[in-house]
Coordinates of C-alpha atoms in Angstrom, one line a residue:
Chain E
M1 CA 14.1 127.7 -187.1
N2 CA 15.4 130.6 -189.3
R3 CA 18.9 130.3 -191.3
A4 CA 20.8 133.2 -189.9
A5 CA 19.6 132.3 -186.7
I6 CA 21.2 128.9 -186.9
V7 CA 24.2 130.2 -188.1
V8 CA 24.6 132.8 -185.5
C9 CA 23.9 129.9 -183.1
W10 CA 26.7 127.3 -184.6
I11 CA 29.2 130.5 -184.2
M12 CA 28.5 130.8 -180.6
A13 CA 29.1 127.1 -180.0
I14 CA 32.1 126.8 -181.7
G15 CA 33.2 130.0 -180.6
L16 CA 32.7 129.4 -176.9
A17 CA 34.4 125.9 -177.1
L18 CA 37.8 127.5 -178.6
F19 CA 37.6 130.4 -176.0
L20 CA 37.1 127.6 -173.4
V21 CA 39.8 125.1 -174.9
I22 CA 42.4 127.4 -176.5
P23 CA 44.0 128.5 -173.0
L24 CA 44.2 124.9 -171.9
L25 CA 46.1 124.5 -175.5
V26 CA 48.4 127.5 -175.0
I27 CA 49.7 126.0 -171.3
A28 CA 50.3 122.4 -172.9
A29 CA 52.3 124.3 -175.6
A30 CA 54.1 126.4 -173.0
S31 CA 55.2 123.3 -171.3
F32 CA 57.1 122.2 -174.1
S33 CA 59.0 125.5 -174.4
P34 CA 62.7 125.0 -175.1
T35 CA 63.3 128.3 -173.4
P36 CA 62.8 130.0 -169.7
V37 CA 60.2 132.4 -171.4
F38 CA 57.0 131.1 -173.6
D39 CA 57.1 132.4 -177.0
L40 CA 55.4 132.4 -180.2
P41 CA 56.4 130.9 -182.5
L42 CA 57.6 127.7 -180.8
T43 CA 61.4 127.4 -182.0
G44 CA 61.3 123.8 -180.9
A45 CA 60.4 121.5 -178.1
S46 CA 61.5 120.0 -174.8
T47 CA 60.3 117.8 -172.0
R48 CA 63.4 119.3 -169.3
W49 CA 60.4 121.4 -167.5
Y50 CA 58.7 118.0 -166.7
G51 CA 61.8 116.8 -165.3
R52 CA 61.9 119.4 -162.9
I53 CA 58.7 119.5 -161.4
G54 CA 59.7 116.7 -158.9
R55 CA 63.0 119.0 -158.1
L56 CA 60.2 122.0 -157.4
D57 CA 61.0 123.1 -153.6
G58 CA 57.9 121.0 -151.6
F59 CA 56.3 119.7 -154.4
W60 CA 56.1 116.6 -153.0
P61 CA 54.7 116.9 -149.4
S62 CA 52.2 119.1 -151.1
L63 CA 51.0 117.1 -153.8
L64 CA 50.7 114.2 -150.9
L65 CA 48.6 116.6 -148.6
S66 CA 46.3 117.8 -151.4
L67 CA 45.8 114.1 -152.4
Q68 CA 45.3 113.0 -148.6
I69 CA 42.9 115.8 -148.2
A70 CA 40.7 115.4 -151.0
L71 CA 40.7 111.5 -151.1
L72 CA 39.8 111.6 -147.6
S73 CA 37.4 114.8 -147.6
T74 CA 35.4 113.3 -150.7
A75 CA 35.1 109.6 -148.8
I76 CA 33.8 111.2 -145.8
S77 CA 31.5 113.4 -147.8
L78 CA 30.2 110.2 -149.9
V79 CA 29.3 108.0 -146.9
S80 CA 27.7 111.2 -144.6
G81 CA 26.0 112.9 -147.6
T82 CA 24.4 109.7 -149.2
L83 CA 22.9 109.1 -145.3
A84 CA 21.8 112.5 -145.1
A85 CA 20.6 112.5 -148.8
I86 CA 18.6 109.1 -147.8
A87 CA 17.0 111.2 -144.9
I88 CA 15.9 114.1 -147.3
A89 CA 15.0 112.2 -150.1
R90 CA 13.1 109.2 -148.3
G91 CA 13.0 109.8 -144.8
K92 CA 9.7 111.8 -144.3
L93 CA 12.1 114.6 -142.6
P94 CA 10.3 117.8 -141.3
G95 CA 11.5 120.4 -143.3
A96 CA 13.3 118.3 -145.7
G97 CA 13.6 121.4 -148.0
I98 CA 15.5 123.6 -146.0
F99 CA 17.9 120.6 -144.9
A100 CA 18.7 119.9 -148.6
T101 CA 19.5 124.1 -149.0
A102 CA 21.7 124.1 -146.2
L103 CA 23.8 121.0 -147.2
V104 CA 24.3 122.9 -150.7
S105 CA 24.5 126.2 -149.9
P106 CA 28.7 126.3 -149.8
L107 CA 28.4 126.0 -153.2
M108 CA 26.9 129.4 -153.6
M109 CA 28.9 131.2 -151.1
P110 CA 32.3 132.9 -152.2
G111 CA 35.3 130.9 -151.4
L112 CA 36.9 133.4 -149.5
V113 CA 34.1 134.4 -147.2
L114 CA 33.5 130.5 -146.6
G115 CA 37.5 130.5 -146.0
I116 CA 37.1 133.6 -143.6
A117 CA 34.1 132.6 -141.9
L118 CA 36.1 129.0 -141.0
L119 CA 39.1 130.9 -140.0
Q120 CA 37.2 132.9 -137.4
G121 CA 35.1 129.9 -136.3
F122 CA 37.9 127.5 -135.7
R123 CA 40.2 130.0 -134.2
A124 CA 36.7 130.8 -131.6
V125 CA 36.8 127.3 -130.5
G126 CA 40.5 127.0 -130.3
F127 CA 40.4 124.3 -133.3
T128 CA 43.9 125.2 -134.9
A129 CA 45.6 122.1 -135.9
P130 CA 46.6 122.9 -139.4
W131 CA 46.0 119.4 -141.5
A132 CA 42.6 118.8 -139.2
T133 CA 41.2 122.1 -140.1
L134 CA 42.0 121.6 -143.6
L135 CA 40.2 118.3 -143.9
V136 CA 37.3 119.7 -142.1
A137 CA 37.0 122.7 -144.0
H138 CA 37.6 120.6 -147.2
L139 CA 34.3 118.6 -146.0
V140 CA 32.4 121.7 -146.5
I141 CA 33.8 122.1 -149.4
T142 CA 32.8 118.4 -151.0
L143 CA 29.5 117.6 -149.0
P144 CA 27.7 120.2 -151.2
Y145 CA 28.4 118.5 -154.4
V146 CA 27.8 115.1 -153.0
A147 CA 24.5 116.1 -151.4
R148 CA 23.2 117.3 -154.5
T149 CA 24.2 114.8 -156.6
M150 CA 22.8 112.0 -154.3
I151 CA 19.7 113.9 -153.6
A152 CA 19.0 114.0 -157.1
G153 CA 19.9 110.4 -157.7
L154 CA 18.0 109.1 -154.6
A155 CA 15.0 111.3 -156.1
R156 CA 14.9 109.1 -158.9
F157 CA 15.8 105.8 -157.1
D158 CA 12.6 103.1 -156.6
F159 CA 12.8 101.8 -153.0
T160 CA 10.3 99.0 -154.1
L161 CA 13.6 97.7 -155.3
I162 CA 15.1 97.2 -151.8
E163 CA 11.8 95.5 -150.9
A164 CA 11.9 93.4 -154.2
A165 CA 15.2 92.5 -153.3
R166 CA 14.5 91.4 -149.4
T167 CA 11.5 89.3 -151.0
L168 CA 14.0 87.3 -152.9
G169 CA 16.1 86.4 -149.8
C170 CA 18.1 89.6 -149.1
T171 CA 18.5 90.8 -145.7
Y172 CA 17.8 94.6 -145.4
P173 CA 21.6 95.6 -145.2
G174 CA 22.2 92.8 -148.2
S175 CA 19.5 94.7 -150.1
V176 CA 21.4 98.1 -149.8
L177 CA 24.6 96.9 -150.8
R178 CA 23.6 94.4 -153.8
V179 CA 20.7 96.3 -155.2
M180 CA 21.0 100.3 -154.0
V181 CA 24.5 101.0 -154.2
P182 CA 25.2 99.4 -157.7
A183 CA 22.1 101.4 -159.0
L184 CA 23.0 104.3 -157.5
A185 CA 26.6 103.7 -158.9
P186 CA 26.5 106.5 -161.5
S187 CA 25.7 109.1 -159.2
F188 CA 28.4 107.7 -156.6
L189 CA 31.0 108.1 -159.2
I190 CA 29.9 111.7 -160.4
A191 CA 29.5 113.0 -156.6
G192 CA 32.9 111.6 -156.2
I193 CA 34.7 112.9 -159.1
F194 CA 33.2 116.5 -158.7
S195 CA 33.9 116.2 -155.0
F196 CA 37.7 115.0 -155.4
L197 CA 38.3 117.9 -158.0
A198 CA 36.6 120.7 -155.9
S199 CA 39.2 119.5 -153.1
F200 CA 41.7 119.3 -154.9
D201 CA 42.1 122.9 -156.5
N202 CA 40.9 124.7 -153.9
Y203 CA 42.5 127.7 -152.9
P204 CA 40.4 130.0 -151.4
V205 CA 39.3 128.1 -148.7
S206 CA 42.7 126.5 -148.1
I207 CA 44.9 129.6 -148.1
F208 CA 43.1 130.8 -144.7
L209 CA 43.8 127.7 -142.8
A210 CA 47.6 126.7 -144.4
D211 CA 50.6 127.6 -142.6
V212 CA 54.2 127.4 -143.2
R213 CA 54.5 123.4 -143.5
T214 CA 51.2 122.5 -144.3
K215 CA 50.4 123.6 -147.9
T216 CA 48.0 122.4 -150.4
L217 CA 49.6 122.0 -154.0
P218 CA 47.3 125.1 -155.4
I219 CA 48.7 127.6 -152.7
R220 CA 52.2 126.1 -153.7
M221 CA 51.7 126.6 -157.1
L222 CA 50.6 130.2 -156.6
Q223 CA 53.9 130.4 -154.5
Y224 CA 56.0 129.2 -157.6
I225 CA 54.7 131.5 -159.9
E226 CA 55.3 134.6 -157.5
E227 CA 58.9 133.3 -156.7
A228 CA 59.9 131.9 -160.3
P229 CA 57.6 132.2 -163.4
D230 CA 59.4 129.5 -165.8
P231 CA 57.6 126.7 -167.9
T232 CA 57.8 124.2 -164.9
L233 CA 54.2 125.1 -163.3
A234 CA 52.8 124.9 -167.2
A235 CA 54.4 121.2 -167.3
L236 CA 52.5 120.8 -163.7
S237 CA 49.3 122.0 -165.0
T238 CA 49.4 120.0 -168.2
L239 CA 49.8 116.8 -166.0
I240 CA 46.8 117.7 -163.6
L241 CA 45.0 118.7 -167.1
L242 CA 45.9 115.0 -168.2
G243 CA 44.7 113.4 -165.1
T244 CA 41.4 114.9 -165.1
V245 CA 40.6 114.1 -168.6
I246 CA 41.9 110.5 -167.6
L247 CA 39.9 110.5 -164.6
L248 CA 36.6 111.7 -166.7
F249 CA 36.9 109.3 -169.7
V250 CA 37.7 106.1 -167.9
S251 CA 34.9 106.4 -165.3
D252 CA 32.4 107.6 -168.4
R253 CA 33.8 104.2 -170.0
V254 CA 33.3 102.7 -166.4
V255 CA 29.9 103.7 -165.9
G256 CA 28.9 103.9 -169.6
L257 CA 29.9 100.5 -170.8
H258 CA 28.6 98.8 -167.7
R259 CA 25.2 100.4 -168.4
M260 CA 25.4 99.3 -172.3
A261 CA 26.5 95.7 -171.4
G262 CA 23.8 95.7 -168.5
T263 CA 26.4 93.3 -166.5
S264 CA 27.2 93.4 -162.9
D265 CA 29.3 91.3 -160.5
Chain I
M1 CA -8.6 70.3 -143.0
S2 CA -5.5 69.3 -144.7
E3 CA -2.3 71.2 -145.6
A4 CA -3.4 71.7 -148.9
A5 CA -6.5 73.4 -148.0
Q6 CA -4.9 75.5 -145.5
H7 CA -1.7 76.6 -147.6
L8 CA -2.2 80.3 -146.7
V9 CA -4.3 81.3 -143.5
V10 CA -4.3 84.6 -142.3
R11 CA -5.9 84.8 -138.9
G12 CA -7.0 87.9 -137.3
V13 CA -4.8 90.4 -138.5
S14 CA -5.2 93.9 -137.7
K15 CA -2.6 96.7 -138.6
R16 CA -3.4 100.5 -137.4
Y17 CA -1.8 103.5 -138.7
G18 CA -1.8 106.3 -136.1
P19 CA -5.7 106.6 -136.1
T20 CA -6.3 104.7 -139.5
T21 CA -7.6 101.0 -138.8
V22 CA -6.0 100.0 -142.4
L23 CA -6.9 96.3 -141.7
D24 CA -9.4 95.2 -139.1
H25 CA -9.5 91.6 -137.8
I26 CA -8.8 89.9 -141.5
D27 CA -9.4 86.3 -141.7
L28 CA -8.0 84.5 -144.7
T29 CA -7.6 80.8 -145.7
I30 CA -6.4 79.8 -149.3
R31 CA -5.8 76.6 -150.7
R32 CA -2.6 75.3 -152.4
G33 CA -3.1 76.1 -156.3
E34 CA -5.7 78.9 -155.4
L35 CA -5.9 81.9 -157.3
V36 CA -7.2 84.6 -155.3
T37 CA -7.9 88.5 -155.7
L38 CA -8.3 91.2 -153.0
L39 CA -10.5 93.4 -154.6
G40 CA -11.3 96.9 -153.6
P41 CA -11.1 101.0 -154.0
S42 CA -7.5 102.6 -152.6
G43 CA -7.4 102.6 -149.1
C44 CA -9.3 99.7 -148.7
G45 CA -6.2 97.8 -147.0
K46 CA -5.9 95.3 -149.9
T47 CA -2.0 96.1 -150.4
T48 CA -1.3 96.1 -146.6
L49 CA -2.9 92.7 -146.4
L50 CA -0.5 91.8 -149.6
R51 CA 2.3 93.4 -147.6
A52 CA 1.9 91.5 -144.3
I53 CA 1.7 88.2 -146.2
A54 CA 4.9 89.0 -147.8
G55 CA 6.5 90.5 -144.6
L56 CA 6.8 94.1 -145.8
A57 CA 4.4 95.2 -143.1
Q58 CA 4.2 94.1 -139.5
P59 CA 0.4 93.5 -138.4
D60 CA -0.1 94.5 -134.9
T61 CA -2.2 91.7 -134.0
G62 CA -3.3 88.3 -135.6
K63 CA -1.2 85.4 -137.4
V64 CA 0.1 84.6 -140.8
E65 CA 0.7 80.7 -141.6
L66 CA 2.4 79.6 -144.9
A67 CA 2.8 76.1 -146.1
G68 CA 2.3 74.7 -142.5
R69 CA 4.7 77.3 -140.9
D70 CA 4.0 80.1 -138.8
I71 CA 5.7 83.0 -140.4
T72 CA 4.0 86.0 -138.8
N73 CA 7.4 87.1 -137.2
V74 CA 9.7 85.8 -140.1
P75 CA 11.7 88.4 -141.7
P76 CA 10.5 88.7 -145.5
H77 CA 13.5 87.2 -147.2
K78 CA 13.1 83.7 -145.0
R79 CA 9.4 83.6 -146.0
N80 CA 10.0 82.1 -149.7
V81 CA 7.1 84.4 -151.7
G82 CA 7.6 86.0 -154.8
V83 CA 6.1 89.2 -155.4
V84 CA 5.6 91.1 -158.7
F85 CA 5.4 94.7 -157.9
Q86 CA 3.6 97.5 -159.6
S87 CA 6.5 99.3 -160.9
Y88 CA 8.0 95.8 -161.1
A89 CA 11.0 97.1 -159.4
L90 CA 13.7 95.4 -161.6
F91 CA 17.0 95.9 -161.3
P92 CA 18.4 98.3 -163.3
H93 CA 22.0 97.6 -163.0
L94 CA 21.3 93.8 -164.1
T95 CA 20.4 92.2 -167.6
V96 CA 17.1 90.4 -167.8
A97 CA 18.6 86.9 -166.9
G98 CA 20.6 88.6 -164.0
N99 CA 17.1 89.8 -162.6
V100 CA 15.8 86.4 -162.8
A101 CA 18.8 84.7 -161.4
F102 CA 18.9 87.1 -158.1
G103 CA 16.8 85.1 -155.9
L104 CA 18.9 82.1 -156.5
K105 CA 22.1 83.7 -156.1
V106 CA 21.2 85.2 -152.9
R107 CA 20.1 81.8 -151.8
G108 CA 23.5 80.1 -152.8
A109 CA 22.2 78.0 -155.4
P110 CA 24.9 76.2 -157.4
K111 CA 25.9 78.1 -161.1
G112 CA 24.1 75.1 -163.3
E113 CA 21.0 75.1 -161.2
I114 CA 20.6 78.7 -161.4
D115 CA 21.0 79.0 -165.4
A116 CA 19.0 76.2 -165.5
A117 CA 16.0 78.0 -163.7
V118 CA 16.6 80.7 -165.6
E119 CA 16.3 79.4 -168.4
R120 CA 13.0 77.5 -167.6
A121 CA 11.5 81.0 -166.3
L122 CA 12.5 82.7 -169.2
A123 CA 10.8 80.4 -171.4
L124 CA 7.8 80.4 -169.4
V125 CA 6.9 84.1 -170.0
K126 CA 8.5 83.5 -173.6
L127 CA 11.3 86.0 -173.2
G128 CA 14.1 83.5 -173.6
H129 CA 15.6 85.5 -176.2
L130 CA 16.2 88.7 -174.4
A131 CA 18.0 86.9 -171.5
G132 CA 21.2 89.3 -172.3
R133 CA 19.3 92.3 -172.6
R134 CA 19.4 95.6 -170.3
I135 CA 16.0 96.3 -168.3
S136 CA 15.7 99.9 -170.1
A137 CA 15.3 98.6 -173.4
L138 CA 12.3 96.5 -172.7
S139 CA 8.8 97.5 -173.5
G140 CA 6.5 97.9 -170.2
G141 CA 5.0 94.5 -171.0
Q142 CA 8.4 92.6 -171.3
Q143 CA 9.4 94.4 -167.8
Q144 CA 6.2 92.7 -166.4
R145 CA 7.3 89.1 -167.9
V146 CA 10.7 89.5 -166.4
A147 CA 9.2 90.8 -162.9
L148 CA 7.0 87.3 -163.4
A149 CA 9.9 85.2 -164.3
R150 CA 12.2 86.7 -161.5
A151 CA 9.3 85.9 -158.9
I152 CA 8.7 82.4 -159.9
A153 CA 12.1 81.3 -160.8
V154 CA 12.6 80.7 -156.8
E155 CA 9.7 78.3 -156.8
P156 CA 7.9 80.7 -153.8
D157 CA 5.1 79.0 -151.7
V158 CA 2.6 82.1 -152.8
L159 CA 2.9 84.6 -155.6
L160 CA 1.8 88.0 -154.4
F161 CA 0.8 90.6 -157.2
D162 CA 0.4 94.2 -156.3
E163 CA -1.7 95.9 -159.2
A164 CA 0.9 94.2 -161.1
L165 CA -1.0 94.8 -164.3
S166 CA -2.3 97.9 -163.8
A167 CA 0.2 99.6 -165.7
L168 CA -0.3 98.0 -169.1
D169 CA -2.6 99.4 -171.5
R170 CA -6.0 97.9 -171.7
K171 CA -5.4 95.5 -174.5
L172 CA -2.2 94.5 -173.3
R173 CA -3.8 93.9 -169.9
E174 CA -6.6 92.0 -171.0
E175 CA -4.2 89.8 -172.8
M176 CA -2.2 89.1 -170.0
Q177 CA -4.9 88.4 -167.6
V178 CA -5.7 85.4 -169.3
E179 CA -2.4 84.2 -170.2
L180 CA -1.2 84.8 -166.4
R181 CA -4.0 82.9 -165.6
R182 CA -3.1 79.9 -167.6
L183 CA 0.5 80.1 -166.9
L184 CA 0.0 80.1 -163.0
Q185 CA -2.3 77.1 -163.3
D186 CA 0.3 75.6 -165.7
V187 CA 2.9 75.5 -162.7
K188 CA 0.5 75.0 -160.4
A189 CA 1.1 78.1 -158.4
T190 CA -0.7 79.7 -155.3
A191 CA -1.4 83.0 -155.9
I192 CA -2.9 86.2 -154.7
F193 CA -3.9 89.5 -156.8
V194 CA -4.5 92.8 -155.2
T195 CA -6.4 94.9 -157.7
H196 CA -9.3 97.2 -158.1
D197 CA -10.0 96.6 -161.4
Q198 CA -13.1 94.1 -161.3
D199 CA -12.7 92.7 -164.6
E200 CA -9.1 91.7 -163.6
A201 CA -10.7 89.8 -160.7
L202 CA -13.1 88.3 -162.4
T203 CA -10.9 87.1 -165.2
M204 CA -8.1 85.6 -162.9
S205 CA -9.6 84.7 -160.0
D206 CA -10.7 81.1 -158.6
R207 CA -12.4 83.7 -155.9
A208 CA -12.3 87.5 -154.7
A209 CA -12.5 89.0 -151.8
V210 CA -14.0 92.7 -152.1
M211 CA -12.5 94.6 -149.4
N212 CA -13.6 97.5 -148.1
K213 CA -12.1 99.8 -145.0
G214 CA -10.0 97.3 -143.5
R215 CA -12.1 94.0 -143.9
I216 CA -13.1 91.7 -146.5
E217 CA -17.1 92.2 -147.2
Q218 CA -17.1 89.0 -149.3
L219 CA -15.1 86.1 -150.4
A220 CA -16.5 84.2 -153.4
E221 CA -16.4 82.7 -156.9
P222 CA -16.4 85.6 -159.2
R223 CA -19.9 84.0 -160.9
E224 CA -21.4 84.2 -157.1
L225 CA -20.1 87.5 -156.2
Y226 CA -21.6 89.1 -159.2
L227 CA -24.9 87.3 -158.8
R228 CA -25.2 87.4 -155.3
P229 CA -23.3 90.1 -154.0
A230 CA -23.5 90.2 -149.9
S231 CA -23.7 93.7 -149.9
L232 CA -24.7 96.9 -151.1
F233 CA -20.8 97.7 -151.4
A234 CA -20.0 94.6 -153.3
L235 CA -23.0 95.3 -155.5
N236 CA -21.4 98.6 -156.2
F237 CA -18.1 97.4 -156.7
V238 CA -18.4 94.5 -159.0
G239 CA -20.7 95.2 -162.0
L240 CA -23.2 97.3 -162.5
S241 CA -26.7 97.9 -161.0
T242 CA -30.4 99.5 -161.0
R243 CA -30.6 100.4 -157.2
I244 CA -33.8 102.1 -155.5
S245 CA -34.5 103.2 -152.3
G246 CA -37.4 102.2 -150.3
T247 CA -39.0 100.8 -147.0
V248 CA -39.7 97.4 -145.9
L249 CA -43.6 97.2 -145.6
A250 CA -43.7 93.4 -144.8
A251 CA -41.2 90.6 -144.6
N252 CA -41.6 86.8 -144.9
D253 CA -39.4 83.7 -145.5
G254 CA -36.6 85.7 -147.0
K255 CA -38.6 87.9 -149.3
V256 CA -39.5 91.5 -148.5
D257 CA -42.0 93.6 -150.1
V258 CA -40.8 97.2 -150.7
E259 CA -42.1 100.7 -151.0
T260 CA -40.4 102.5 -153.0
K261 CA -40.9 105.9 -155.0
L262 CA -41.4 104.3 -157.9
G263 CA -44.4 101.6 -156.6
R264 CA -44.3 98.4 -154.4
M265 CA -41.5 95.6 -155.2
S266 CA -40.5 92.4 -153.8
A267 CA -36.7 91.3 -153.1
L268 CA -34.8 88.9 -151.4
G269 CA -33.6 89.9 -148.2
N270 CA -34.5 89.4 -144.2
F271 CA -35.5 92.9 -143.0
Q272 CA -37.6 93.8 -140.3
A273 CA -41.0 96.1 -141.5
G274 CA -39.7 99.8 -141.6
S275 CA -36.1 99.1 -142.4
P276 CA -34.8 101.9 -144.9
V277 CA -33.4 99.5 -147.5
I278 CA -32.3 99.9 -151.1
V279 CA -33.6 97.3 -153.8
A280 CA -31.1 96.5 -156.6
A281 CA -30.7 94.3 -159.8
R282 CA -28.1 93.5 -162.3
P283 CA -28.8 95.7 -165.5
E284 CA -28.9 92.4 -167.7
Q285 CA -32.1 91.1 -165.7
L286 CA -34.0 94.3 -167.1
R287 CA -36.3 93.7 -169.7
L288 CA -38.6 96.1 -172.0
G289 CA -42.3 95.3 -171.2
E290 CA -44.2 93.6 -168.7
Q291 CA -43.4 89.9 -167.3
G292 CA -45.7 88.1 -164.8
E293 CA -44.3 87.8 -161.2
A294 CA -41.9 90.7 -161.7
N295 CA -41.0 94.2 -160.6
S296 CA -41.3 97.0 -162.8
A297 CA -41.2 100.4 -163.4
A298 CA -41.7 103.3 -166.3
G299 CA -39.9 106.2 -167.3
R300 CA -37.9 108.2 -170.1
V301 CA -34.7 107.1 -171.7
R302 CA -32.0 109.3 -170.9
S303 CA -29.0 107.9 -172.8
V304 CA -28.5 104.9 -174.8
V305 CA -24.7 103.3 -175.1
F306 CA -24.0 101.0 -177.8
Q307 CA -21.2 98.8 -176.5
G308 CA -21.0 96.0 -179.4
S309 CA -22.9 93.3 -177.9
R310 CA -24.7 94.8 -175.6
T311 CA -26.7 98.4 -175.3
L312 CA -26.9 100.2 -172.0
V313 CA -30.0 102.2 -171.7
E314 CA -30.4 104.5 -168.7
V315 CA -34.1 105.6 -167.6
D316 CA -35.3 108.5 -165.9
A317 CA -38.1 107.0 -163.8
G318 CA -38.3 110.2 -162.0
A319 CA -38.5 110.9 -158.1
G320 CA -34.9 110.9 -158.4
E321 CA -34.7 107.2 -159.3
S322 CA -33.2 105.9 -162.4
L323 CA -33.2 102.5 -164.2
L324 CA -30.0 101.0 -165.5
A325 CA -30.9 98.2 -168.5
E326 CA -28.6 96.1 -170.5
L327 CA -30.2 95.3 -173.5
S328 CA -28.9 92.7 -176.5
G329 CA -31.1 94.3 -179.0
R330 CA -31.7 90.3 -180.5
D331 CA -35.0 90.1 -178.7
G332 CA -36.6 93.2 -179.7
T333 CA -36.0 97.2 -180.9
I334 CA -33.5 99.2 -178.9
P335 CA -35.1 102.2 -177.6
R336 CA -34.3 106.0 -178.4
V337 CA -33.5 108.7 -176.1
H338 CA -36.6 110.4 -174.7
D339 CA -38.7 107.3 -175.6
E340 CA -41.4 106.5 -172.9
I341 CA -40.5 102.9 -171.8
R342 CA -41.7 100.5 -169.3
L343 CA -38.8 98.0 -167.8
S344 CA -39.5 94.8 -165.7
W345 CA -37.2 92.4 -164.1
P346 CA -37.5 88.9 -161.8
V347 CA -38.0 89.2 -158.2
A348 CA -35.5 86.4 -157.6
E349 CA -33.2 88.6 -159.2
T350 CA -33.7 91.3 -157.1
F351 CA -31.9 92.2 -153.8
A352 CA -32.6 94.3 -150.7
F353 CA -29.9 95.7 -148.9
P354 CA -29.5 98.0 -145.7
M355 CA -29.5 101.6 -146.3
D356 CA -27.4 102.5 -143.9
A357 CA -24.6 100.7 -145.5
Q358 CA -24.0 102.3 -148.6
A359 CA -20.8 103.0 -149.2

């Protein structure tokens, strides 16, 4: 490759990485600001904003709700999405390609459109319980992530492995549990993480289904920023960021090390 | 017959998938310790028969007995068979030792027993030093050995190989054929190989079954299969041959005189006068020049292929017929392309097959 071209590409790679990371660094820095208004250069550091997170109005119910919805919708999506992916990848389902596209289609739709469509749809059938509508809506958000990852994972899975396990003394369900599930563990983990994160930080769909008592964390955070824009929100964002990084790091270690050592049980 | 002589018995097994008959009343009896090959082109039913024995395919009719037990309706996990798959089907999340231990673990064997069996099986395939490796870190040949060790470790009543060597490259495959045969004989295993590779069948088995369209055309020792093919299909599938079409003129006592476009020939076979037949002989039976009491034909050499210990000579005999001769070169000169030569071969090594059975 031409030397100048390499230099241009290097600059691009480094520049883009900074472009993506700098806002995150800024918010982390802002969270330690000693004054209510974040200003550069920093004149000291303080952790008092972290202490205030828990005292934010309605913070704990919103956090709990977001965790509930994200975990439940991820769990339901993982089971149902995997079964659907098996049908598509393996079950000789007529028109499997169409079903696969349909399962992944919410990914390509703007969240706002999805939110309005779900609101209208739920109203039309008289389904208005806020918690339940949020859960169903978040299934629409999380299923595509699971379906996409599991269809890809299953496409690479050799179903002869199940036959091998059966001839070695496993029942059919036993073979699925002892061979298919662990062999697909990386796919499950990736699908689960993306599904959880997509649900946890969703705003455009949730906003149409939330009411005064049922507000997810992203909705609550936007409300805080309108009411009192002080570094408490930056502190909360930094914690979420930290949580996400730990989650990704740990799962990479778990699956990665597991694969490297080649051990199970 | 004793139990050992009827270790595995397949009786009248049929299997249809929609309109296709995949297995057509298969009968097969295998002795304990015997190595048998199911040989045939893709779609002949050999893999389905293997799967029916393993319990992975349920026959529509018929029975399967293994070690004196009717296993027709026994699920695969209770059959005590070992299967080596074409793709090896090794568990990617387990180590080499974990794969080999799998069957015993599932059976709930005590840990000490498992460890000893794993060590034994890995030593048998000379992979003891790789016990802790990941599967993805192994070569194709090593994976093949792990799959074998995994199947052997549970001490199955029969070992089934589904095109198990076909993914290896030619040289490695030929080495494995010899080594595998010796290994299986050492542990006194009963084994069935499914393959489309005739060399594998001839090398590995005590007996080989040539399968075609869901039926066993011939079940015989490799030598007999080659020297006395029972059908035109068996003749074509195992080894090379010269084949000339003709019509039976006269028949007497297991011998026929056949009128061909290359002249009158004699062959072994029982036919009525007037039957259309194919007259065939193995290429190594064809010699340069005339012999007494022999069939012969002349033509122009079309190609000469040197293959080391032998040279294959193809001759255009005119009238759309060709001859294939395998000459050693020791007893005379090898002809060149375009030479006019005459070839002859003994009547006792010439067979007649019905024309309509051509596959």
